[in-house]
PDB file of C-alpha atoms in Angstrom:
ATOM      1  CA  UNK E   1      29.477  23.988 -30.576  1.00 56.00           C
ATOM      2  CA  UNK E   2      31.980  22.371 -28.252  1.00 68.00           C
ATOM      3  CA  UNK E   3      30.484  22.747 -24.804  1.00 88.00           C
ATOM      4  CA  UNK E   4      27.327  23.640 -22.907  1.00 93.00           C
ATOM      5  CA  UNK E   5      27.756  24.797 -19.312  1.00 93.00           C
ATOM      6  CA  UNK E   6      24.086  24.630 -18.344  1.00 93.00           C
ATOM      7  CA  UNK E   7      20.956  22.987 -19.711  1.00 93.00           C
ATOM      8  CA  UNK E   8      17.362  24.016 -19.071  1.00 92.00           C
ATOM      9  CA  UNK E   9      14.741  21.463 -20.098  1.00 92.00           C
ATOM     10  CA  UNK E  10      11.053  22.348 -20.140  1.00 91.00           C
ATOM     11  CA  UNK E  11       8.115  19.967 -20.480  1.00 89.00           C
ATOM     12  CA  UNK E  12       5.707  22.150 -22.443  1.00 88.00           C
ATOM     13  CA  UNK E  13       6.114  24.513 -25.408  1.00 87.00           C
ATOM     14  CA  UNK E  14       4.634  27.312 -23.274  1.00 92.00           C
ATOM     15  CA  UNK E  15       7.335  26.796 -20.634  1.00 91.00           C
ATOM     16  CA  UNK E  16      10.075  26.899 -23.255  1.00 89.00           C
ATOM     17  CA  UNK E  17       8.726  30.163 -24.657  1.00 90.00           C
ATOM     18  CA  UNK E  18       8.400  31.676 -21.167  1.00 92.00           C
ATOM     19  CA  UNK E  19      12.026  30.753 -20.359  1.00 89.00           C
ATOM     20  CA  UNK E  20      13.132  32.181 -23.690  1.00 90.00           C
ATOM     21  CA  UNK E  21      11.310  35.472 -23.081  1.00 88.00           C
ATOM     22  CA  UNK E  22      12.543  35.767 -19.478  1.00 85.00           C
ATOM     23  CA  UNK E  23      16.146  35.553 -20.628  1.00 72.00           C
ATOM     24  CA  UNK E  24      17.586  36.071 -17.135  1.00 76.00           C
ATOM     25  CA  UNK E  25      20.764  37.642 -18.457  1.00 82.00           C
ATOM     26  CA  UNK E  26      21.113  35.643 -21.664  1.00 88.00           C
ATOM     27  CA  UNK E  27      22.164  38.125 -24.350  1.00 81.00           C
ATOM     28  CA  UNK E  28      20.455  36.399 -27.267  1.00 87.00           C
ATOM     29  CA  UNK E  29      19.006  32.949 -27.925  1.00 91.00           C
ATOM     30  CA  UNK E  30      20.118  31.313 -31.186  1.00 91.00           C
ATOM     31  CA  UNK E  31      18.030  28.507 -32.687  1.00 90.00           C
ATOM     32  CA  UNK E  32      19.926  25.299 -33.446  1.00 87.00           C
ATOM     33  CA  UNK E  33      18.759  22.313 -35.486  1.00 78.00           C
ATOM     34  CA  UNK E  34      15.492  24.115 -36.277  1.00 68.00           C
ATOM     35  CA  UNK E  35      14.660  21.576 -39.002  1.00 68.00           C
ATOM     36  CA  UNK E  36      15.419  18.613 -36.747  1.00 64.00           C
ATOM     37  CA  UNK E  37      13.056  16.600 -34.601  1.00 69.00           C
ATOM     38  CA  UNK E  38      14.488  18.082 -31.392  1.00 75.00           C
ATOM     39  CA  UNK E  39      15.478  21.725 -31.940  1.00 80.00           C
ATOM     40  CA  UNK E  40      17.078  23.678 -29.112  1.00 89.00           C
ATOM     41  CA  UNK E  41      18.275  27.192 -28.288  1.00 92.00           C
ATOM     42  CA  UNK E  42      21.763  28.320 -27.280  1.00 93.00           C
ATOM     43  CA  UNK E  43      22.560  31.544 -25.432  1.00 93.00           C
ATOM     44  CA  UNK E  44      25.528  33.227 -23.786  1.00 92.00           C
ATOM     45  CA  UNK E  45      25.272  34.359 -20.172  1.00 89.00           C
ATOM     46  CA  UNK E  46      27.817  36.659 -18.514  1.00 87.00           C
ATOM     47  CA  UNK E  47      29.398  34.846 -15.557  1.00 86.00           C
ATOM     48  CA  UNK E  48      29.812  36.723 -12.271  1.00 85.00           C
ATOM     49  CA  UNK E  49      33.497  35.748 -12.119  1.00 88.00           C
ATOM     50  CA  UNK E  50      34.037  36.991 -15.676  1.00 88.00           C
ATOM     51  CA  UNK E  51      33.781  35.276 -19.015  1.00 90.00           C
ATOM     52  CA  UNK E  52      30.612  33.675 -20.333  1.00 91.00           C
ATOM     53  CA  UNK E  53      28.618  30.522 -19.826  1.00 91.00           C
ATOM     54  CA  UNK E  54      26.879  28.728 -22.676  1.00 93.00           C
ATOM     55  CA  UNK E  55      23.289  27.816 -21.820  1.00 92.00           C
ATOM     56  CA  UNK E  56      21.054  25.457 -23.822  1.00 93.00           C
ATOM     57  CA  UNK E  57      17.257  25.572 -23.646  1.00 93.00           C
ATOM     58  CA  UNK E  58      15.270  22.595 -24.929  1.00 92.00           C
ATOM     59  CA  UNK E  59      12.205  20.444 -24.523  1.00 88.00           C
ATOM     60  CA  UNK E  60      11.530  16.815 -25.425  1.00 81.00           C
ATOM     61  CA  UNK E  61       9.834  16.057 -28.740  1.00 72.00           C
ATOM     62  CA  UNK E  62       7.129  14.181 -26.845  1.00 71.00           C
ATOM     63  CA  UNK E  63       6.132  13.789 -23.216  1.00 66.00           C
ATOM     64  CA  UNK E  64       6.628  10.700 -21.134  1.00 67.00           C
ATOM     65  CA  UNK E  65       8.949   7.754 -21.286  1.00 68.00           C
ATOM     66  CA  UNK E  66       8.707   5.206 -24.074  1.00 68.00           C
ATOM     67  CA  UNK E  67       6.662   2.156 -23.131  1.00 72.00           C
ATOM     68  CA  UNK E  68       8.700  -0.656 -21.650  1.00 74.00           C
ATOM     69  CA  UNK E  69       8.566  -4.075 -23.313  1.00 78.00           C
ATOM     70  CA  UNK E  70       6.520  -6.707 -21.518  1.00 72.00           C
ATOM     71  CA  UNK E  71       8.304  -9.801 -20.303  1.00 57.00           C
TER      72      UNK E  71
END
């Protein structure tokens, strides 16, 4: 994959699944890196001006920021 035009990031698995089911014009979601630590979905969306936009849908592997080192 060369380019992603839009990225949707969800916090919870339930949100990711809801976005996937809603679709909102995405023809089909394709799973990428399913065996990896941070899998994501890619879909094609018809653009109003013609052509298509590539949309990625993902969520972080864990919630929150890593702890910062103490000084």
